[in-house]
């Protein structure tokens, strides 16, 4: 499992597998956020199983499932608040890490006035396509 550090508090990752929570905790994370709805793919590690494993190794676990078309201001705020309120480093995961990155970037724009095009460019340089950020921001204006 590869972690992509977005800032001092948050790293994102692709779908975790059984056993990954221990490595996440050993890496210093305090909170694990799952942004992936259950059953997106057959045999996907369920959020209930991930929660059990995460809590067994001392991680706080939050299940905040979203799909890119359903990301709204409430989801953005819930994600940003969860990261901010964590007592330490956070790892968020989804299928590829892109939705988590998108939630983080949307929060940076809406809460901190970050430039969306700069964030999109930086994400591209890291191997993430968050061009959907434009549409997410447009939806939050309505």
Coordinates of C-alpha atoms in Angstrom, one line a residue:
X1 CA 0.0 0.0 0.0
X2 CA 1.4 3.3 -1.1
X3 CA 0.6 6.5 0.9
X4 CA 0.6 9.9 -0.9
X5 CA 1.2 12.7 1.6
X6 CA -0.9 15.8 0.8
X7 CA 0.0 17.9 3.8
X8 CA 1.3 17.6 7.3
X9 CA -1.9 15.9 8.5
X10 CA -3.3 13.9 5.5
X11 CA -2.1 11.1 3.3
X12 CA -4.3 9.3 0.8
X13 CA -4.2 5.8 -0.5
X14 CA -6.0 3.3 -2.7
X15 CA -8.3 0.7 -1.3
X16 CA -6.8 -0.9 1.7
X17 CA -6.7 -4.7 2.1
X18 CA -6.8 -6.9 5.2
X19 CA -3.6 -6.3 7.3
X20 CA -3.1 -2.7 6.0
X21 CA -4.5 -1.1 9.1
X22 CA -1.6 -2.4 11.2
X23 CA 0.9 -0.9 8.8
X24 CA -1.0 2.4 8.8
X25 CA -1.0 2.6 12.6
X26 CA 2.7 1.6 12.7
X27 CA 3.4 4.5 10.3
X28 CA 2.0 6.9 12.9
X29 CA -1.5 7.5 11.7
X30 CA -4.2 8.0 14.3
X31 CA -7.3 8.1 12.0
X32 CA -8.4 6.1 9.0
X33 CA -11.1 7.5 6.8
X34 CA -12.8 5.3 4.2
X35 CA -14.4 7.3 1.4
X36 CA -15.3 4.3 -0.7
X37 CA -18.9 2.9 -0.7
X38 CA -19.1 -0.8 0.0
X39 CA -19.7 -3.1 -3.0
X40 CA -18.2 -0.9 -5.7
X41 CA -16.4 -4.0 -6.8
X42 CA -16.8 -7.7 -6.0
X43 CA -14.8 -9.0 -3.0
X44 CA -13.9 -5.4 -1.9
X45 CA -12.8 -5.2 1.8
X46 CA -16.0 -4.0 3.6
X47 CA -16.1 -1.0 5.8
X48 CA -17.3 -3.1 8.7
X49 CA -14.2 -5.4 8.4
X50 CA -11.9 -2.4 7.9
X51 CA -13.4 -0.8 11.0
X52 CA -12.9 -3.9 13.1
X53 CA -9.3 -4.2 12.0
X54 CA -8.5 -0.5 12.4
X55 CA -10.0 -0.2 15.9
X56 CA -8.1 -3.4 16.9
X57 CA -4.8 -1.6 16.2
X58 CA -5.9 1.7 17.9
X59 CA -7.0 3.7 14.9
X60 CA -10.0 5.9 14.9
X61 CA -12.1 4.8 11.9
X62 CA -14.6 7.0 9.9
X63 CA -16.8 5.7 7.1
X64 CA -17.7 8.7 4.8
X65 CA -18.6 7.0 1.5
X66 CA -18.9 9.2 -1.6
X67 CA -18.8 9.0 -5.4
X68 CA -17.4 11.8 -7.4
X69 CA -20.9 12.8 -8.8
X70 CA -22.3 12.9 -5.2
X71 CA -19.6 15.1 -3.6
X72 CA -21.3 18.1 -2.2
X73 CA -20.6 20.8 0.4
X74 CA -21.7 18.6 3.3
X75 CA -19.3 15.8 2.2
X76 CA -16.5 18.3 1.8
X77 CA -17.1 19.8 5.2
X78 CA -17.4 16.4 6.9
X79 CA -14.1 15.3 5.4
X80 CA -12.3 18.5 6.3
X81 CA -13.7 18.6 9.8
X82 CA -12.7 14.9 10.4
X83 CA -9.1 15.6 9.3
X84 CA -8.9 18.8 11.4
X85 CA -10.3 17.1 14.5
X86 CA -8.1 14.0 14.3
X87 CA -5.5 14.0 17.2
X88 CA -2.8 13.1 14.7
X89 CA -2.0 12.0 11.1
X90 CA -4.9 10.8 9.0
X91 CA -4.9 8.3 6.1
X92 CA -7.9 8.4 3.8
X93 CA -8.6 5.8 1.2
X94 CA -11.0 5.1 -1.7
X95 CA -10.5 3.0 -4.8
X96 CA -7.5 4.9 -6.1
X97 CA -7.1 7.8 -3.6
X98 CA -8.5 10.2 -6.1
X99 CA -11.8 10.9 -4.4
X100 CA -10.0 11.5 -1.1
X101 CA -7.6 13.9 -2.9
X102 CA -10.6 15.6 -4.5
X103 CA -12.4 16.1 -1.1
X104 CA -9.2 17.5 0.4
X105 CA -8.7 19.9 -2.6
X106 CA -12.3 21.1 -2.6
X107 CA -11.9 21.9 1.1
X108 CA -8.8 23.8 0.5
X109 CA -10.6 25.9 -2.2
X110 CA -13.8 26.5 -0.2
X111 CA -12.3 27.0 3.2
X112 CA -8.9 28.5 2.5
X113 CA -9.3 30.2 -0.8
X114 CA -6.7 27.9 -2.6
X115 CA -6.5 28.2 -6.4
X116 CA -8.3 25.2 -7.9
X117 CA -6.1 25.2 -11.1
X118 CA -2.9 25.1 -9.0
X119 CA -4.3 22.1 -7.0
X120 CA -5.3 20.3 -10.2
X121 CA -1.8 20.9 -11.7
X122 CA -0.1 19.7 -8.5
X123 CA -2.3 16.6 -8.4
X124 CA -1.5 15.8 -12.0
X125 CA 2.2 16.0 -11.1
X126 CA 1.6 13.4 -8.4
X127 CA -0.3 11.1 -10.7
X128 CA -3.9 12.0 -9.7
X129 CA -6.5 13.4 -12.1
X130 CA -8.7 15.7 -10.0
X131 CA -10.1 17.7 -12.9
X132 CA -13.5 16.8 -11.6
X133 CA -12.7 19.5 -8.9
X134 CA -14.1 22.1 -11.4
X135 CA -17.5 20.4 -11.5
X136 CA -17.5 19.7 -7.7
X137 CA -16.9 23.4 -7.1
X138 CA -19.6 24.4 -9.6
X139 CA -22.1 22.1 -7.8
X140 CA -21.4 23.6 -4.5
X141 CA -22.3 27.1 -5.8
X142 CA -25.9 26.1 -6.4

